[in-house]
Amino acid sequence: MIDDFKHKGKREQLVRLLREKGIEDENVLQAINRVPRHLFIDSAFEEFAYQDNAFPIAAGQTISHPYTVAKQTSLLHVLKGDKVLEIGTGSGYQAAVLVEMGAEVYTIERQKELFDFSQRIFRKIQIRPKYATYGDGYKGLPSFAPFDRIIVTAGSATIPKTLLTQLKIGGIMVIPLGTTNQMMTTFLRVSERDFERMEFGDCQFVPMLERTEKEVKR
Ligand code: SAH
């Protein structure tokens, strides 16, 4: 694994750019400063890894713009030791940022190819979520619930009620809601039955799909 002074210098520049774009959460910025994003993308794009761009990863999916990761992670208000569920592991970059922030991360990916890819990277960089699995994120992880935070990194046309039930009272879910364009939306669970909903502007994510590839083929 190569992560040299050039990569580190570029990461510092990226962090400066994110600050200029309005990201203020120091924990988020420090985590982005530590995670070697260039190792999560195809080596053909390595030299652009620290620009604020999205890139294709395997299976027609994308690793989000660093700004989107930073913004969405800031909205989660992660505290050290929080139990965080991520839907859509993808490359594993967002999960690694959460781990670096001191969260206990549980992550689900629907596509086997990406699940395998992220596992390899986690091993390589020695940043590991507490639990990573392959399956349908709409179901969440009932056996590990409740969670302090839930982050959905694919666009969902509907509000996944099952996920809301897996949130602790006082917990926050951040999710892009919509079809082609989404609205970055947060839900704060204020009681057993009540949630406060807030919206934070347009964003663009790949769509969240139901069921795993295996189930679809059957
Ligand atoms: N967080 C990722 C980017 C995610 S792209 C990163 O840091 O790289 C969105 C991911 O959500 C894709 O990998 C896609 O396969 C996955 N996905 C889509 N629908 C899903 C579902 N129902 N359950 C779990 N993962 C899903």
PDB file of C-alpha atoms and ligand atoms in Angstrom:
ATOM      1  CA  MET A   1       0.000   0.000   0.000  1.00  0.00           C
ATOM      2  CA  ILE A   2       1.525   3.288  -1.048  1.00  0.00           C
ATOM      3  CA  ASP A   3       0.445   6.387   0.805  1.00  0.00           C
ATOM      4  CA  ASP A   4       3.310   8.843   0.570  1.00  0.00           C
ATOM      5  CA  PHE A   5       3.922  12.518   1.287  1.00  0.00           C
ATOM      6  CA  LYS A   6       2.455  13.498  -2.109  1.00  0.00           C
ATOM      7  CA  HIS A   7      -0.842  11.816  -1.286  1.00  0.00           C
ATOM      8  CA  LYS A   8      -0.809  13.395   2.159  1.00  0.00           C
ATOM      9  CA  GLY A   9      -0.144  16.826   0.689  1.00  0.00           C
ATOM     10  CA  LYS A  10      -3.025  16.430  -1.738  1.00  0.00           C
ATOM     11  CA  ARG A  11      -5.316  15.351   1.094  1.00  0.00           C
ATOM     12  CA  GLU A  12      -4.432  18.503   3.023  1.00  0.00           C
ATOM     13  CA  GLN A  13      -5.341  20.563  -0.038  1.00  0.00           C
ATOM     14  CA  LEU A  14      -8.625  18.701  -0.334  1.00  0.00           C
ATOM     15  CA  VAL A  15      -9.403  19.464   3.313  1.00  0.00           C
ATOM     16  CA  ARG A  16      -8.691  23.159   2.688  1.00  0.00           C
ATOM     17  CA  LEU A  17     -11.060  23.085  -0.287  1.00  0.00           C
ATOM     18  CA  LEU A  18     -13.796  21.410   1.786  1.00  0.00           C
ATOM     19  CA  ARG A  19     -13.377  24.105   4.457  1.00  0.00           C
ATOM     20  CA  GLU A  20     -13.746  26.781   1.763  1.00  0.00           C
ATOM     21  CA  LYS A  21     -16.902  25.047   0.558  1.00  0.00           C
ATOM     22  CA  GLY A  22     -18.370  25.387   4.044  1.00  0.00           C
ATOM     23  CA  ILE A  23     -17.570  22.121   5.857  1.00  0.00           C
ATOM     24  CA  GLU A  24     -16.878  23.033   9.493  1.00  0.00           C
ATOM     25  CA  ASP A  25     -16.992  19.757  11.434  1.00  0.00           C
ATOM     26  CA  GLU A  26     -13.363  19.228  12.502  1.00  0.00           C
ATOM     27  CA  ASN A  27     -13.864  15.521  13.174  1.00  0.00           C
ATOM     28  CA  VAL A  28     -15.093  15.012   9.619  1.00  0.00           C
ATOM     29  CA  LEU A  29     -12.230  17.042   8.144  1.00  0.00           C
ATOM     30  CA  GLN A  30      -9.603  15.224  10.207  1.00  0.00           C
ATOM     31  CA  ALA A  31     -10.994  11.837   9.171  1.00  0.00           C
ATOM     32  CA  ILE A  32     -10.907  12.849   5.489  1.00  0.00           C
ATOM     33  CA  ASN A  33      -7.334  13.980   6.070  1.00  0.00           C
ATOM     34  CA  ARG A  34      -6.425  10.486   7.261  1.00  0.00           C
ATOM     35  CA  VAL A  35      -8.246   8.145   4.855  1.00  0.00           C
ATOM     36  CA  PRO A  36      -6.217   7.347   1.680  1.00  0.00           C
ATOM     37  CA  ARG A  37      -9.011   7.902  -0.864  1.00  0.00           C
ATOM     38  CA  HIS A  38      -6.703   7.046  -3.779  1.00  0.00           C
ATOM     39  CA  LEU A  39      -6.707   3.409  -2.641  1.00  0.00           C
ATOM     40  CA  PHE A  40     -10.499   3.166  -3.023  1.00  0.00           C
ATOM     41  CA  ILE A  41     -10.597   4.044  -6.707  1.00  0.00           C
ATOM     42  CA  ASP A  42      -9.207   2.600  -9.892  1.00  0.00           C
ATOM     43  CA  SER A  43      -5.494   3.331 -10.179  1.00  0.00           C
ATOM     44  CA  ALA A  44      -6.197   4.971 -13.563  1.00  0.00           C
ATOM     45  CA  PHE A  45      -7.810   7.853 -11.626  1.00  0.00           C
ATOM     46  CA  GLU A  46      -5.254   7.929  -8.836  1.00  0.00           C
ATOM     47  CA  GLU A  47      -3.818  11.299  -9.687  1.00  0.00           C
ATOM     48  CA  PHE A  48      -7.310  12.861  -9.492  1.00  0.00           C
ATOM     49  CA  ALA A  49      -8.294  11.091  -6.269  1.00  0.00           C
ATOM     50  CA  TYR A  50      -8.043  14.244  -4.163  1.00  0.00           C
ATOM     51  CA  GLN A  51     -10.004  16.506  -6.448  1.00  0.00           C
ATOM     52  CA  ASP A  52     -13.619  17.045  -5.486  1.00  0.00           C
ATOM     53  CA  ASN A  53     -14.944  14.506  -7.993  1.00  0.00           C
ATOM     54  CA  ALA A  54     -17.053  11.379  -8.028  1.00  0.00           C
ATOM     55  CA  PHE A  55     -15.541   8.306  -9.753  1.00  0.00           C
ATOM     56  CA  PRO A  56     -16.860   5.062 -11.141  1.00  0.00           C
ATOM     57  CA  ILE A  57     -16.188   1.999  -9.004  1.00  0.00           C
ATOM     58  CA  ALA A  58     -17.187  -1.578  -9.904  1.00  0.00           C
ATOM     59  CA  ALA A  59     -20.683  -2.728 -10.913  1.00  0.00           C
ATOM     60  CA  GLY A  60     -21.740   0.631 -12.391  1.00  0.00           C
ATOM     61  CA  GLN A  61     -21.643   2.399  -9.015  1.00  0.00           C
ATOM     62  CA  THR A  62     -19.805   5.535  -7.909  1.00  0.00           C
ATOM     63  CA  ILE A  63     -17.704   6.737  -5.017  1.00  0.00           C
ATOM     64  CA  SER A  64     -19.317  10.058  -4.054  1.00  0.00           C
ATOM     65  CA  HIS A  65     -17.660  13.485  -4.270  1.00  0.00           C
ATOM     66  CA  PRO A  66     -15.597  14.217  -1.153  1.00  0.00           C
ATOM     67  CA  TYR A  67     -17.839  17.254  -0.571  1.00  0.00           C
ATOM     68  CA  THR A  68     -20.928  15.022  -0.565  1.00  0.00           C
ATOM     69  CA  VAL A  69     -19.269  12.596   1.861  1.00  0.00           C
ATOM     70  CA  ALA A  70     -18.201  15.491   4.081  1.00  0.00           C
ATOM     71  CA  LYS A  71     -21.619  17.174   3.989  1.00  0.00           C
ATOM     72  CA  GLN A  72     -23.593  13.999   4.611  1.00  0.00           C
ATOM     73  CA  THR A  73     -21.239  12.930   7.408  1.00  0.00           C
ATOM     74  CA  SER A  74     -21.486  16.370   9.044  1.00  0.00           C
ATOM     75  CA  LEU A  75     -25.285  16.049   9.083  1.00  0.00           C
ATOM     76  CA  LEU A  76     -24.944  12.785  11.018  1.00  0.00           C
ATOM     77  CA  HIS A  77     -23.273  14.551  13.985  1.00  0.00           C
ATOM     78  CA  VAL A  78     -21.269  11.441  14.837  1.00  0.00           C
ATOM     79  CA  LEU A  79     -19.901  11.142  18.357  1.00  0.00           C
ATOM     80  CA  LYS A  80     -17.019   8.870  19.279  1.00  0.00           C
ATOM     81  CA  GLY A  81     -18.312   5.379  20.044  1.00  0.00           C
ATOM     82  CA  ASP A  82     -21.610   5.881  18.179  1.00  0.00           C
ATOM     83  CA  LYS A  83     -23.064   2.775  16.611  1.00  0.00           C
ATOM     84  CA  VAL A  84     -23.528   3.728  12.954  1.00  0.00           C
ATOM     85  CA  LEU A  85     -25.306   1.742  10.248  1.00  0.00           C
ATOM     86  CA  GLU A  86     -24.332   2.519   6.658  1.00  0.00           C
ATOM     87  CA  ILE A  87     -26.433   1.358   3.709  1.00  0.00           C
ATOM     88  CA  GLY A  88     -24.411   1.092   0.480  1.00  0.00           C
ATOM     89  CA  THR A  89     -20.792   0.231   1.338  1.00  0.00           C
ATOM     90  CA  GLY A  90     -19.704   0.741  -2.291  1.00  0.00           C
ATOM     91  CA  SER A  91     -15.935   1.259  -2.304  1.00  0.00           C
ATOM     92  CA  GLY A  92     -15.861   1.401   1.509  1.00  0.00           C
ATOM     93  CA  TYR A  93     -14.599   5.006   1.606  1.00  0.00           C
ATOM     94  CA  GLN A  94     -17.512   6.473   3.575  1.00  0.00           C
ATOM     95  CA  ALA A  95     -17.334   3.581   6.059  1.00  0.00           C
ATOM     96  CA  ALA A  96     -13.589   4.207   6.537  1.00  0.00           C
ATOM     97  CA  VAL A  97     -14.235   7.905   7.228  1.00  0.00           C
ATOM     98  CA  LEU A  98     -16.772   6.932   9.903  1.00  0.00           C
ATOM     99  CA  VAL A  99     -14.359   4.425  11.463  1.00  0.00           C
ATOM    100  CA  GLU A 100     -11.678   7.146  11.589  1.00  0.00           C
ATOM    101  CA  MET A 101     -14.170   9.348  13.440  1.00  0.00           C
ATOM    102  CA  GLY A 102     -14.323   6.744  16.186  1.00  0.00           C
ATOM    103  CA  ALA A 103     -17.683   5.219  15.219  1.00  0.00           C
ATOM    104  CA  GLU A 104     -18.551   1.549  15.522  1.00  0.00           C
ATOM    105  CA  VAL A 105     -19.564   0.967  11.913  1.00  0.00           C
ATOM    106  CA  TYR A 106     -21.985  -1.625  10.511  1.00  0.00           C
ATOM    107  CA  THR A 107     -22.282  -1.544   6.740  1.00  0.00           C
ATOM    108  CA  ILE A 108     -24.402  -3.343   4.132  1.00  0.00           C
ATOM    109  CA  GLU A 109     -23.764  -3.658   0.397  1.00  0.00           C
ATOM    110  CA  ARG A 110     -26.199  -5.188  -2.056  1.00  0.00           C
ATOM    111  CA  GLN A 111     -23.680  -6.203  -4.722  1.00  0.00           C
ATOM    112  CA  LYS A 112     -21.307  -9.055  -4.021  1.00  0.00           C
ATOM    113  CA  GLU A 113     -18.590  -7.646  -6.270  1.00  0.00           C
ATOM    114  CA  LEU A 114     -18.454  -4.414  -4.296  1.00  0.00           C
ATOM    115  CA  PHE A 115     -18.729  -6.180  -0.970  1.00  0.00           C
ATOM    116  CA  ASP A 116     -15.627  -8.240  -1.894  1.00  0.00           C
ATOM    117  CA  PHE A 117     -13.815  -5.156  -3.204  1.00  0.00           C
ATOM    118  CA  SER A 118     -14.403  -3.157  -0.010  1.00  0.00           C
ATOM    119  CA  GLN A 119     -13.341  -6.100   2.162  1.00  0.00           C
ATOM    120  CA  ARG A 120     -10.017  -6.229   0.350  1.00  0.00           C
ATOM    121  CA  ILE A 121      -9.419  -2.511   0.858  1.00  0.00           C
ATOM    122  CA  PHE A 122     -10.362  -2.606   4.548  1.00  0.00           C
ATOM    123  CA  ARG A 123      -7.783  -5.338   5.042  1.00  0.00           C
ATOM    124  CA  LYS A 124      -5.172  -3.448   3.087  1.00  0.00           C
ATOM    125  CA  ILE A 125      -5.509  -0.131   4.895  1.00  0.00           C
ATOM    126  CA  GLN A 126      -6.231  -1.636   8.314  1.00  0.00           C
ATOM    127  CA  ILE A 127      -9.314   0.487   8.834  1.00  0.00           C
ATOM    128  CA  ARG A 128     -12.152  -1.873   9.536  1.00  0.00           C
ATOM    129  CA  PRO A 129     -15.833  -1.534  10.186  1.00  0.00           C
ATOM    130  CA  LYS A 130     -17.086  -3.564  13.140  1.00  0.00           C
ATOM    131  CA  TYR A 131     -19.362  -5.545  10.804  1.00  0.00           C
ATOM    132  CA  ALA A 132     -19.717  -5.591   7.004  1.00  0.00           C
ATOM    133  CA  THR A 133     -22.235  -7.721   5.172  1.00  0.00           C
ATOM    134  CA  TYR A 134     -23.768  -8.451   1.822  1.00  0.00           C
ATOM    135  CA  GLY A 135     -27.556  -8.054   1.543  1.00  0.00           C
ATOM    136  CA  ASP A 136     -30.532  -5.763   1.111  1.00  0.00           C
ATOM    137  CA  GLY A 137     -30.005  -2.547   3.044  1.00  0.00           C
ATOM    138  CA  TYR A 138     -33.751  -1.830   3.106  1.00  0.00           C
ATOM    139  CA  LYS A 139     -33.964  -4.536   5.766  1.00  0.00           C
ATOM    140  CA  GLY A 140     -31.287  -2.913   7.921  1.00  0.00           C
ATOM    141  CA  LEU A 141     -29.659  -5.085  10.575  1.00  0.00           C
ATOM    142  CA  PRO A 142     -32.386  -5.893  13.102  1.00  0.00           C
ATOM    143  CA  SER A 143     -30.131  -8.180  15.134  1.00  0.00           C
ATOM    144  CA  PHE A 144     -27.694  -5.294  15.796  1.00  0.00           C
ATOM    145  CA  ALA A 145     -30.323  -2.532  16.184  1.00  0.00           C
ATOM    146  CA  PRO A 146     -30.868   0.036  17.578  1.00  0.00           C
ATOM    147  CA  PHE A 147     -28.319   2.403  16.045  1.00  0.00           C
ATOM    148  CA  ASP A 148     -27.279   5.905  17.105  1.00  0.00           C
ATOM    149  CA  ARG A 149     -26.960   6.934  13.487  1.00  0.00           C
ATOM    150  CA  ILE A 150     -27.984   5.578  10.080  1.00  0.00           C
ATOM    151  CA  ILE A 151     -26.476   6.846   6.832  1.00  0.00           C
ATOM    152  CA  VAL A 152     -27.940   5.816   3.484  1.00  0.00           C
ATOM    153  CA  THR A 153     -25.527   6.458   0.605  1.00  0.00           C
ATOM    154  CA  ALA A 154     -27.876   5.626  -2.284  1.00  0.00           C
ATOM    155  CA  GLY A 155     -30.963   7.565  -3.378  1.00  0.00           C
ATOM    156  CA  SER A 156     -34.226   6.145  -2.100  1.00  0.00           C
ATOM    157  CA  ALA A 157     -37.589   6.938  -3.729  1.00  0.00           C
ATOM    158  CA  THR A 158     -39.426   6.245  -0.469  1.00  0.00           C
ATOM    159  CA  ILE A 159     -38.695   6.625   3.233  1.00  0.00           C
ATOM    160  CA  PRO A 160     -37.432   3.208   4.432  1.00  0.00           C
ATOM    161  CA  LYS A 161     -39.650   2.737   7.509  1.00  0.00           C
ATOM    162  CA  THR A 162     -37.801  -0.413   8.575  1.00  0.00           C
ATOM    163  CA  LEU A 163     -34.624   1.627   8.941  1.00  0.00           C
ATOM    164  CA  LEU A 164     -36.379   4.300  11.001  1.00  0.00           C
ATOM    165  CA  THR A 165     -37.516   1.611  13.464  1.00  0.00           C
ATOM    166  CA  GLN A 166     -33.849   0.616  13.936  1.00  0.00           C
ATOM    167  CA  LEU A 167     -32.882   4.099  15.143  1.00  0.00           C
ATOM    168  CA  LYS A 168     -32.431   4.862  18.857  1.00  0.00           C
ATOM    169  CA  ILE A 169     -34.566   7.621  20.335  1.00  0.00           C
ATOM    170  CA  GLY A 170     -32.391  10.709  19.906  1.00  0.00           C
ATOM    171  CA  GLY A 171     -30.764   9.044  16.883  1.00  0.00           C
ATOM    172  CA  ILE A 172     -30.368  10.556  13.420  1.00  0.00           C
ATOM    173  CA  MET A 173     -30.805   9.071   9.947  1.00  0.00           C
ATOM    174  CA  VAL A 174     -29.403  10.889   6.876  1.00  0.00           C
ATOM    175  CA  ILE A 175     -30.778   9.817   3.510  1.00  0.00           C
ATOM    176  CA  PRO A 176     -31.009  11.215  -0.028  1.00  0.00           C
ATOM    177  CA  LEU A 177     -34.728  10.979  -0.872  1.00  0.00           C
ATOM    178  CA  GLY A 178     -36.003  11.000  -4.443  1.00  0.00           C
ATOM    179  CA  THR A 179     -35.493   9.357  -7.823  1.00  0.00           C
ATOM    180  CA  THR A 180     -33.178  11.061 -10.365  1.00  0.00           C
ATOM    181  CA  ASN A 181     -32.365  13.981  -8.090  1.00  0.00           C
ATOM    182  CA  GLN A 182     -32.648  13.655  -4.372  1.00  0.00           C
ATOM    183  CA  MET A 183     -33.144  15.890  -1.373  1.00  0.00           C
ATOM    184  CA  MET A 184     -30.623  15.307   1.405  1.00  0.00           C
ATOM    185  CA  THR A 185     -32.964  14.621   4.309  1.00  0.00           C
ATOM    186  CA  THR A 186     -32.456  13.961   8.016  1.00  0.00           C
ATOM    187  CA  PHE A 187     -34.792  12.284  10.470  1.00  0.00           C
ATOM    188  CA  LEU A 188     -34.272  12.817  14.196  1.00  0.00           C
ATOM    189  CA  ARG A 189     -36.135  10.256  16.284  1.00  0.00           C
ATOM    190  CA  VAL A 190     -37.689  12.283  19.096  1.00  0.00           C
ATOM    191  CA  SER A 191     -39.835   9.508  20.598  1.00  0.00           C
ATOM    192  CA  GLU A 192     -40.998   5.964  19.895  1.00  0.00           C
ATOM    193  CA  ARG A 193     -43.418   7.290  17.246  1.00  0.00           C
ATOM    194  CA  ASP A 194     -42.212  10.752  16.284  1.00  0.00           C
ATOM    195  CA  PHE A 195     -39.505  11.941  13.930  1.00  0.00           C
ATOM    196  CA  GLU A 196     -38.397  15.460  13.052  1.00  0.00           C
ATOM    197  CA  ARG A 197     -37.642  15.791   9.371  1.00  0.00           C
ATOM    198  CA  MET A 198     -35.272  18.391   7.899  1.00  0.00           C
ATOM    199  CA  GLU A 199     -34.064  19.019   4.345  1.00  0.00           C
ATOM    200  CA  PHE A 200     -30.602  20.153   3.254  1.00  0.00           C
ATOM    201  CA  GLY A 201     -30.653  20.715  -0.504  1.00  0.00           C
ATOM    202  CA  ASP A 202     -30.406  18.736  -3.722  1.00  0.00           C
ATOM    203  CA  CYS A 203     -27.938  15.948  -4.289  1.00  0.00           C
ATOM    204  CA  GLN A 204     -27.330  13.127  -6.744  1.00  0.00           C
ATOM    205  CA  PHE A 205     -26.741   9.521  -5.770  1.00  0.00           C
ATOM    206  CA  VAL A 206     -27.079   6.216  -7.600  1.00  0.00           C
ATOM    207  CA  PRO A 207     -30.476   4.656  -6.859  1.00  0.00           C
ATOM    208  CA  MET A 208     -31.039   2.353  -3.939  1.00  0.00           C
ATOM    209  CA  LEU A 209     -32.354  -0.972  -5.208  1.00  0.00           C
ATOM    210  CA  GLU A 210     -34.317  -3.613  -3.368  1.00  0.00           C
ATOM    211  CA  ARG A 211     -33.111  -7.185  -2.867  1.00  0.00           C
ATOM    212  CA  THR A 212     -29.661  -8.570  -3.533  1.00  0.00           C
ATOM    213  CA  GLU A 213     -28.416  -9.728  -6.940  1.00  0.00           C
ATOM    214  CA  LYS A 214     -28.747 -13.316  -5.760  1.00  0.00           C
ATOM    215  CA  GLU A 215     -32.421 -12.870  -4.930  1.00  0.00           C
ATOM    216  CA  VAL A 216     -33.077 -11.055  -8.202  1.00  0.00           C
ATOM    217  CA  LYS A 217     -31.663 -13.962 -10.226  1.00  0.00           C
ATOM    218  CA  ARG A 218     -33.843 -16.559  -8.536  1.00  0.00           C
TER     219      ARG A 218
HETATM  220  N1  SAH B   1     -20.744   4.774   0.299  1.00  0.00           N
HETATM  221  C1  SAH B   1     -20.101   4.433  -0.951  1.00  0.00           C
HETATM  222  C2  SAH B   1     -20.790   4.998  -2.182  1.00  0.00           C
HETATM  223  C3  SAH B   1     -22.037   4.329  -2.387  1.00  0.00           C
HETATM  224  S1  SAH B   1     -22.729   4.263  -4.003  1.00  0.00           S
HETATM  225  C4  SAH B   1     -18.659   4.816  -0.976  1.00  0.00           C
HETATM  226  O1  SAH B   1     -18.171   5.439  -0.021  1.00  0.00           O
HETATM  227  O2  SAH B   1     -17.979   4.435  -1.941  1.00  0.00           O
HETATM  228  C5  SAH B   1     -24.212   3.430  -3.493  1.00  0.00           C
HETATM  229  C6  SAH B   1     -24.047   1.991  -3.115  1.00  0.00           C
HETATM  230  O3  SAH B   1     -25.293   1.518  -2.629  1.00  0.00           O
HETATM  231  C7  SAH B   1     -23.696   1.088  -4.296  1.00  0.00           C
HETATM  232  O4  SAH B   1     -22.548   0.356  -4.007  1.00  0.00           O
HETATM  233  C8  SAH B   1     -24.923   0.175  -4.440  1.00  0.00           C
HETATM  234  O5  SAH B   1     -24.606  -1.116  -4.896  1.00  0.00           O
HETATM  235  C9  SAH B   1     -25.450   0.178  -3.014  1.00  0.00           C
HETATM  236  N2  SAH B   1     -26.863  -0.176  -2.861  1.00  0.00           N
HETATM  237  C10 SAH B   1     -27.906   0.117  -3.679  1.00  0.00           C
HETATM  238  N3  SAH B   1     -29.055  -0.390  -3.172  1.00  0.00           N
HETATM  239  C11 SAH B   1     -28.723  -1.033  -2.006  1.00  0.00           C
HETATM  240  C12 SAH B   1     -29.461  -1.769  -1.038  1.00  0.00           C
HETATM  241  N4  SAH B   1     -30.787  -1.967  -1.142  1.00  0.00           N
HETATM  242  N5  SAH B   1     -28.794  -2.283   0.010  1.00  0.00           N
HETATM  243  C13 SAH B   1     -27.447  -2.102   0.150  1.00  0.00           C
HETATM  244  N6  SAH B   1     -26.698  -1.428  -0.741  1.00  0.00           N
HETATM  245  C14 SAH B   1     -27.327  -0.885  -1.800  1.00  0.00           C
END
